[in-house]
PDB file of C-alpha atoms in Angstrom:
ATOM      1  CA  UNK A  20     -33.710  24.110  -4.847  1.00 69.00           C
ATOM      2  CA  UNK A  21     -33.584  20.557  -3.196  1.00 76.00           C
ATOM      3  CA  UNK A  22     -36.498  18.309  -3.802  1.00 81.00           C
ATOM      4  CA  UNK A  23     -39.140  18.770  -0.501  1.00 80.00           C
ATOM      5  CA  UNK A  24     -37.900  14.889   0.656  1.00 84.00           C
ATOM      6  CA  UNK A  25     -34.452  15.458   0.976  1.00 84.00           C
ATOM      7  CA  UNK A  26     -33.561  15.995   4.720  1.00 85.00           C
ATOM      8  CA  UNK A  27     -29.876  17.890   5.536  1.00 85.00           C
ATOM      9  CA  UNK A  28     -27.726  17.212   8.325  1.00 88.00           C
ATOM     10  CA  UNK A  29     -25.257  20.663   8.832  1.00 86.00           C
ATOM     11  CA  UNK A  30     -21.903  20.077  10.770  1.00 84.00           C
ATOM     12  CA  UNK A  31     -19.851  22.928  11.633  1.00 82.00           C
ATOM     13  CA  UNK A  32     -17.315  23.909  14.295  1.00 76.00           C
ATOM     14  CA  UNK A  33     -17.518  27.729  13.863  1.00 78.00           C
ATOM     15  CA  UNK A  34     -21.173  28.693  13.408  1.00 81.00           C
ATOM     16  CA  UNK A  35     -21.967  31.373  16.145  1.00 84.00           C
ATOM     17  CA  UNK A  36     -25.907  31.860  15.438  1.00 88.00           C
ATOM     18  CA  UNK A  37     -26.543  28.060  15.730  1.00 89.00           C
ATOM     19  CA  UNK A  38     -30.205  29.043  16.955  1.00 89.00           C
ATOM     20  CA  UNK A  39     -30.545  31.734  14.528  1.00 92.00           C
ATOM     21  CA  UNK A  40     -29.321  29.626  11.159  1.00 91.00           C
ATOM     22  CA  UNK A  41     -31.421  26.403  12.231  1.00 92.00           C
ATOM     23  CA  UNK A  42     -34.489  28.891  12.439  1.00 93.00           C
ATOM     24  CA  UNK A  43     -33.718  30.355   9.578  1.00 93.00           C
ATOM     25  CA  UNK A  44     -33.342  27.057   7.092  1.00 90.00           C
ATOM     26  CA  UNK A  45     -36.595  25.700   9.437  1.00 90.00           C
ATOM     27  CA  UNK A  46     -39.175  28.694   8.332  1.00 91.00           C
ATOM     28  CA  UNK A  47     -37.058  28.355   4.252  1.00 87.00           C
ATOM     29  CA  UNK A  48     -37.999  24.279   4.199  1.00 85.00           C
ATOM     30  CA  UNK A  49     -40.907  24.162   6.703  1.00 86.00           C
ATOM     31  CA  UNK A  50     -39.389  21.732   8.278  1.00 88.00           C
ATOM     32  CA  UNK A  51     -38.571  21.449  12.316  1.00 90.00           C
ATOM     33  CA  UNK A  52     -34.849  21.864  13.155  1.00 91.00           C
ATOM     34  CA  UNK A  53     -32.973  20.155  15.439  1.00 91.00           C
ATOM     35  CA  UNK A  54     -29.330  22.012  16.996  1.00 91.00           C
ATOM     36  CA  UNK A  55     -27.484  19.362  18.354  1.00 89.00           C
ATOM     37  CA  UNK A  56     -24.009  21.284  20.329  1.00 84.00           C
ATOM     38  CA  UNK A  57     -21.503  20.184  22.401  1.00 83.00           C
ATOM     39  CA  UNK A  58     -18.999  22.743  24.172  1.00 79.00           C
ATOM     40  CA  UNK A  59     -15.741  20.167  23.545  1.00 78.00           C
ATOM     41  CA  UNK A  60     -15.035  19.015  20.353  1.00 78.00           C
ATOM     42  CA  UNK A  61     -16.488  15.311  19.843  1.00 78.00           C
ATOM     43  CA  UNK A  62     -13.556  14.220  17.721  1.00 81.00           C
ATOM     44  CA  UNK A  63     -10.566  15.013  20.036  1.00 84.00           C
ATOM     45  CA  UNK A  64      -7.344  16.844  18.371  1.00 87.00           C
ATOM     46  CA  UNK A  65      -3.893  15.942  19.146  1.00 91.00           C
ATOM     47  CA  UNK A  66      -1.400  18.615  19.429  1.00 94.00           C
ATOM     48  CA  UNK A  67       2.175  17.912  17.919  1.00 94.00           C
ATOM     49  CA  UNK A  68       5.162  20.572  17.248  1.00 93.00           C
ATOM     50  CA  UNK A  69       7.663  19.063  14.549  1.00 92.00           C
ATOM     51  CA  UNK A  70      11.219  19.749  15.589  1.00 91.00           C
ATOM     52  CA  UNK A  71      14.358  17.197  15.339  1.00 89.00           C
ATOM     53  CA  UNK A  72      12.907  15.153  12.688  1.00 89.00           C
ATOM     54  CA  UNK A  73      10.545  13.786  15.176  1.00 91.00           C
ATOM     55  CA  UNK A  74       7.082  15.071  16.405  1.00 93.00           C
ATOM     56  CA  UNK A  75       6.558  16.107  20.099  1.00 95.00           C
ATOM     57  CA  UNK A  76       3.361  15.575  21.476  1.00 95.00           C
ATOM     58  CA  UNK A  77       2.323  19.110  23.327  1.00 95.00           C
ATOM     59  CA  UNK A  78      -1.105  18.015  24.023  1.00 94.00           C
ATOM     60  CA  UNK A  79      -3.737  15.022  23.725  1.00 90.00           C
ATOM     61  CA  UNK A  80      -7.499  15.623  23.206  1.00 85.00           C
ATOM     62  CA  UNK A  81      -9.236  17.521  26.187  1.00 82.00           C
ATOM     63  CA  UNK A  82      -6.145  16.661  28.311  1.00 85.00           C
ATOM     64  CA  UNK A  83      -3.934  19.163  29.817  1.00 89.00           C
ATOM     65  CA  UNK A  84      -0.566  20.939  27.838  1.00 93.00           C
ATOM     66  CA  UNK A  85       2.680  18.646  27.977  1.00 94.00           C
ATOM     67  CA  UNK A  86       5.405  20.397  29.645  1.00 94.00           C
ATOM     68  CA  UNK A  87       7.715  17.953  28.501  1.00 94.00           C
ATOM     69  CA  UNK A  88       6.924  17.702  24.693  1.00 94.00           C
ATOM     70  CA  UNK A  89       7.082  21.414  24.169  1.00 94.00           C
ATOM     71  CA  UNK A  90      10.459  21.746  26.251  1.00 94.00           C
ATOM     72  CA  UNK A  91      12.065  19.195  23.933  1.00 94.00           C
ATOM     73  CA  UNK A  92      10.727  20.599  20.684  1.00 92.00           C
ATOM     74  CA  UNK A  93      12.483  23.731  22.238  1.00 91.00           C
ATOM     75  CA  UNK A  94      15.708  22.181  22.745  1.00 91.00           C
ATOM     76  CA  UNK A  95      15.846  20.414  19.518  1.00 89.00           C
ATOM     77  CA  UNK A  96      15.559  24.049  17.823  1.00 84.00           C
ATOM     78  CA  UNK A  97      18.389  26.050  19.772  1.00 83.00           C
ATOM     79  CA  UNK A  98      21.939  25.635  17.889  1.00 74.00           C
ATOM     80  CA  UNK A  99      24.009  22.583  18.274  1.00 68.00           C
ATOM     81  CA  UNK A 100      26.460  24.333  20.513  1.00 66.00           C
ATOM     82  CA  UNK A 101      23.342  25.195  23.074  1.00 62.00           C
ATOM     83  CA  UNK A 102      22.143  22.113  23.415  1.00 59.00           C
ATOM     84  CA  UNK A 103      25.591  20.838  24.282  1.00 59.00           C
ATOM     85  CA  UNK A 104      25.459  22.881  27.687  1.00 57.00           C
ATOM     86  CA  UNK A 105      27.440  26.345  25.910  1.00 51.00           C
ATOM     87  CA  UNK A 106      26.545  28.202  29.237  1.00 50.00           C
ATOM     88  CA  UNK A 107      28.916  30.926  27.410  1.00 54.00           C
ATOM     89  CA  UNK A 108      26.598  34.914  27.358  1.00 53.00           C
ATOM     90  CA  UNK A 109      26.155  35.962  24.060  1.00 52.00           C
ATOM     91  CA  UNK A 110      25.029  39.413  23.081  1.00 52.00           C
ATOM     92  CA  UNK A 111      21.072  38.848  22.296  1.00 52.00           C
ATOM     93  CA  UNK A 112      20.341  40.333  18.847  1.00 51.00           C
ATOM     94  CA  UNK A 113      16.330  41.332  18.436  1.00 50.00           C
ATOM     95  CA  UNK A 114      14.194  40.802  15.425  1.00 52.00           C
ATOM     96  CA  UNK A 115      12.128  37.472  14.817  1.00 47.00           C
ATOM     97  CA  UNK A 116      14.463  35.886  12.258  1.00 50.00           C
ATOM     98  CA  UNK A 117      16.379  34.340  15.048  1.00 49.00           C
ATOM     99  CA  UNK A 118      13.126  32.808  15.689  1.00 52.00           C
ATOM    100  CA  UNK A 119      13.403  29.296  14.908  1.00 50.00           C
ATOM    101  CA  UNK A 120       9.380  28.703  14.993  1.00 49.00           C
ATOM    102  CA  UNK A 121       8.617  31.512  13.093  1.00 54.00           C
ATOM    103  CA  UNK A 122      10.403  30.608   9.753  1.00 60.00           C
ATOM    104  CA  UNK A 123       9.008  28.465   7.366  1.00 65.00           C
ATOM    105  CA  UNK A 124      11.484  25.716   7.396  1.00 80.00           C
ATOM    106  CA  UNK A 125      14.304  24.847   4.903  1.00 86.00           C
ATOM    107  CA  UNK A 126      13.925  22.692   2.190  1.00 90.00           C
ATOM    108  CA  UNK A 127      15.223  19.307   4.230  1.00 89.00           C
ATOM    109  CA  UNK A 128      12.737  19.966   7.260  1.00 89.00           C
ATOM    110  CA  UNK A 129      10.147  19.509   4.322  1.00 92.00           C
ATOM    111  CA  UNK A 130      11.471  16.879   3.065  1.00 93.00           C
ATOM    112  CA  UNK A 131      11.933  14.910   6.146  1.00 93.00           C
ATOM    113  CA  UNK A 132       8.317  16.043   7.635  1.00 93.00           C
ATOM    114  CA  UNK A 133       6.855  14.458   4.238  1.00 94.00           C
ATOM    115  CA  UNK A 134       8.810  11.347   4.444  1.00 94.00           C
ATOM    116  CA  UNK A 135       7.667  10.978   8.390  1.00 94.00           C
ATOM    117  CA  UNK A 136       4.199  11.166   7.860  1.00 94.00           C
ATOM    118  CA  UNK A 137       4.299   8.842   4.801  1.00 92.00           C
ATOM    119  CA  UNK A 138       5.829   6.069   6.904  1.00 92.00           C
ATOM    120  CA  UNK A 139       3.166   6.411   9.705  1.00 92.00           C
ATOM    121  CA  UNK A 140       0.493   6.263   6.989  1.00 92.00           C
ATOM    122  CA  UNK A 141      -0.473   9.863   8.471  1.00 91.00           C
ATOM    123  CA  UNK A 142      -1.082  10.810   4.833  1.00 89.00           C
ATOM    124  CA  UNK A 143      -2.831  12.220   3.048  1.00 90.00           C
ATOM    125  CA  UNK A 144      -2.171  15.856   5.148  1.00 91.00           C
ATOM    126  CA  UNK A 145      -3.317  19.430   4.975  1.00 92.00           C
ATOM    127  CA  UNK A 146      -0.453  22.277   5.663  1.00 90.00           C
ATOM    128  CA  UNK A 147      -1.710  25.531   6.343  1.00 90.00           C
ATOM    129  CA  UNK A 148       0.232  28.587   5.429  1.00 88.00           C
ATOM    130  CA  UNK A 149      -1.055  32.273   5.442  1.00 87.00           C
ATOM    131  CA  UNK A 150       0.738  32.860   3.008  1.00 89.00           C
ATOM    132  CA  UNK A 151       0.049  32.328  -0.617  1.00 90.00           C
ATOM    133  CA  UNK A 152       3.738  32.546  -1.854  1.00 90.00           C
ATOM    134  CA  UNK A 153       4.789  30.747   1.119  1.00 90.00           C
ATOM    135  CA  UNK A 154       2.292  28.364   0.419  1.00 91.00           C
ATOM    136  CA  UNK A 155       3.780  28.007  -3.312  1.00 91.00           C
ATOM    137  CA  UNK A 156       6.996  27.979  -2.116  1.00 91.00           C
ATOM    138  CA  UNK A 157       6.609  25.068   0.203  1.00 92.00           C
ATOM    139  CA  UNK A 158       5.091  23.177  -2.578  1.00 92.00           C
ATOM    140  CA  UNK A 159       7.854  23.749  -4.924  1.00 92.00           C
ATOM    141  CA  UNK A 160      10.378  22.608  -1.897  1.00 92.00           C
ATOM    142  CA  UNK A 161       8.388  19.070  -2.577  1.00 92.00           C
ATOM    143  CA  UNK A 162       8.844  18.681  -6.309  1.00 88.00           C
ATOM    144  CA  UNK A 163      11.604  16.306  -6.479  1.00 91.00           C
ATOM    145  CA  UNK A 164       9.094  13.856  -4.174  1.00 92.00           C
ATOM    146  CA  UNK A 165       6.457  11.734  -6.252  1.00 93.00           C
ATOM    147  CA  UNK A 166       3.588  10.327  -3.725  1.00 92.00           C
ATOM    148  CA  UNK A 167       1.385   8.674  -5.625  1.00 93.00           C
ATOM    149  CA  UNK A 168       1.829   5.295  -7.102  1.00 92.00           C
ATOM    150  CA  UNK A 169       2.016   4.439 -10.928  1.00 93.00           C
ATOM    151  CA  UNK A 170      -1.827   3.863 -11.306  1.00 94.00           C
ATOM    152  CA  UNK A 171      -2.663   6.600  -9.166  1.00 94.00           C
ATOM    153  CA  UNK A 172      -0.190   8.773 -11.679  1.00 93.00           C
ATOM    154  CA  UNK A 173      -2.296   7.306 -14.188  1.00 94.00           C
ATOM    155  CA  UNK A 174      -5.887   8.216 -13.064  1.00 95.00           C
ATOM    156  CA  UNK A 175      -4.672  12.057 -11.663  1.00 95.00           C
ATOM    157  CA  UNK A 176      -3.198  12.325 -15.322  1.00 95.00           C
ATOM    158  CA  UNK A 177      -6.626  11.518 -16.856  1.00 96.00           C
ATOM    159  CA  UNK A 178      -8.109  13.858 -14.682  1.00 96.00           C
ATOM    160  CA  UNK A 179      -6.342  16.788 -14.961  1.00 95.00           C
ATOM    161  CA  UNK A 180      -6.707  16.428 -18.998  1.00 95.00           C
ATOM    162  CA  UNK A 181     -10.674  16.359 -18.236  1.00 95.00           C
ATOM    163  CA  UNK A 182     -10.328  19.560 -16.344  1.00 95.00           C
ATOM    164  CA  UNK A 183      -7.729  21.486 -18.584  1.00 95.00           C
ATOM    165  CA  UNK A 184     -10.142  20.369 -21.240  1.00 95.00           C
ATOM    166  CA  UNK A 185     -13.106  22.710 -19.986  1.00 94.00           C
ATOM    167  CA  UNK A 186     -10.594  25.912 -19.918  1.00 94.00           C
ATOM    168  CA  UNK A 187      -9.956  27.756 -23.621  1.00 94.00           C
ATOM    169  CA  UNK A 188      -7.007  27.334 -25.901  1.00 93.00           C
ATOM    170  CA  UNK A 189      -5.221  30.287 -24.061  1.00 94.00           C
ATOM    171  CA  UNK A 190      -6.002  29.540 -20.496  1.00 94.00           C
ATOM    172  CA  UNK A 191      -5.175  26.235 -20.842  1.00 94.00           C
ATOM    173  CA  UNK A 192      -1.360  27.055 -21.195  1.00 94.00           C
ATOM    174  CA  UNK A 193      -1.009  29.441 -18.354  1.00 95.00           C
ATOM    175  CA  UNK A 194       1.866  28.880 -16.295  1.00 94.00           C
ATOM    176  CA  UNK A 195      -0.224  28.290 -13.026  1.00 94.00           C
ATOM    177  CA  UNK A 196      -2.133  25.613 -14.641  1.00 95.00           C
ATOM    178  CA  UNK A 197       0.805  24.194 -16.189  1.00 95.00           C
ATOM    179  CA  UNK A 198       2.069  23.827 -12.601  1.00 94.00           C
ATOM    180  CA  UNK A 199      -0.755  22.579 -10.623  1.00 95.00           C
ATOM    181  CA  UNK A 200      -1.185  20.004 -12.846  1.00 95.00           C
ATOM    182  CA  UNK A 201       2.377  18.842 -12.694  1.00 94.00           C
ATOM    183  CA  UNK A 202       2.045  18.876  -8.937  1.00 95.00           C
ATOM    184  CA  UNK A 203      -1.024  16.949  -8.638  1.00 95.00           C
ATOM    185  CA  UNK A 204       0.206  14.160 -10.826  1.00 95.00           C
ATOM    186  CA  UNK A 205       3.090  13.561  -8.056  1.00 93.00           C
ATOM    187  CA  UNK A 206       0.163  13.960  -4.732  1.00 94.00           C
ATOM    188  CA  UNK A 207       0.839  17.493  -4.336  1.00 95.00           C
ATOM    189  CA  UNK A 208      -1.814  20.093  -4.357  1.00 93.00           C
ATOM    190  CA  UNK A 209      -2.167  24.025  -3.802  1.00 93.00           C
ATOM    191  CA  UNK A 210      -5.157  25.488  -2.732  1.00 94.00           C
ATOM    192  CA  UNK A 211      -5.477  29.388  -2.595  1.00 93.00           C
ATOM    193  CA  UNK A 212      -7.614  31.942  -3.631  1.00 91.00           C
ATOM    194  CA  UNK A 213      -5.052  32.918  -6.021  1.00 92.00           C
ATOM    195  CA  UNK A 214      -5.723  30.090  -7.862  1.00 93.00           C
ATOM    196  CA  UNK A 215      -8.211  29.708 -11.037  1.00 94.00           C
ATOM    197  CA  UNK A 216     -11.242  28.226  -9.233  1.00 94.00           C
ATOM    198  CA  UNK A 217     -11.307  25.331 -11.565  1.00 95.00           C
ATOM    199  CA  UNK A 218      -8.123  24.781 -10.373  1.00 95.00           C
ATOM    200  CA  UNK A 219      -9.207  24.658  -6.839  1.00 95.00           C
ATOM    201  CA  UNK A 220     -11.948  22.071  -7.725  1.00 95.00           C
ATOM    202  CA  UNK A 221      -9.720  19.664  -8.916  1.00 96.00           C
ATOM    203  CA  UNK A 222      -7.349  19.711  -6.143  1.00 95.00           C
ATOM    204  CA  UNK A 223     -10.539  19.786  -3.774  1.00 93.00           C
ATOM    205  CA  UNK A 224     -12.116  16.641  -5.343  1.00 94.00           C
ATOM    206  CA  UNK A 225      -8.493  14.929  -5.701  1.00 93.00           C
ATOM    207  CA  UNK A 226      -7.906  15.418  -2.162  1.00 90.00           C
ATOM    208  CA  UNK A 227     -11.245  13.675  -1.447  1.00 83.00           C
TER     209      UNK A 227
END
């Protein structure tokens, strides 16, 4: 549907068929393709586990894993009375909810993760939970926190009016948008496919 002049530039760090996509939007525009691929990632990712209010770097870009980051995010897990040297044997009980990295966190990990980032200016973030009541849940941990200033209050306010404004009478007061819209007006956004997908438009293009 684009105009014959517009040219398109495609990113994308999971497309398998590069060949086979650029050859198909080639013979669909008449227009030569270029694949441009790399087999690191250009922008390099740093690799962080969260774990005695602080963040321990596990690995750096292409670099190699960090031993010592991911043995003191370990330590700063195990119980109080472990990491005092309680060499003591204690019957080992099975099941994963002794798991410290497998639970979601409590409320004040949350809390303190949120308040980290903000002071490192490491915001705004994207938490990923496969989970969509988890992922609800975490949000609601957050609603006593307000990140955005007054005039960004102000503008997400106007916003969300202009959205609710395009849904009828009765969707309009559905609990779920009542609550998105709440959250968004304090910086914090929830983005499943549970969600009315006007919904997830206006936390997309807030985000952005």
């Amino acid at each position: 549907m684009l105009p014959q002049y517009v040219n398109m530039i495609f990113l994308s760090a999971t497309t398998p068929n590069t060949v086979e996509f650029s050859d198909w939007i080639g013979r669909t525009k008449r227009k030569p393709v270029h694949v441009i691929r790399t087999n690191y990632r250009p922008v390099p990712l740093s690799h962080n586990l969260w774990a005695g209010l602080k963040l321990h770097k596990i690995m750096e870009g292409r670099g190699s894993f960090l031993d010592k980051g991911y043995k003191e995010a370990s330590s700063a897990l195990k119980p109080a009375k472990d990491q005092k040297g309680d060499q003591k044997r204690r019957p080992r009980s099975s099941g994963a909810k002794n798991l410290a990295w497998q639970v979601q966190g409590s409320k004040a990990n949350w809390m303190s993760l949120v308040r980290f980032l903000e002071r490192e200016t490491l915001t705004p973030t994207v938490v990923f939970s496969f989970s969509k009541k988890k992922c609800e849940e975490i949000a609601h941990m957050l609603r006593s926190l307000d990140l955005n200033s007054a005039a960004e209050r102000g503008l997400v306010q106007g916003f969300t009016l202009q959205t609710v404004a395009r849904l009828s009478p009765s969707d309009s007061t559905l609990p779920q948008v009542l609550t998105v819209c709440e959250m968004v007006k304090r910086g914090i956004g929830v983005h499943h496919g549970g969600l009315l997908p006007i919904l997830k438009e206006m936390v997309e293009i807030l985000f952005s």
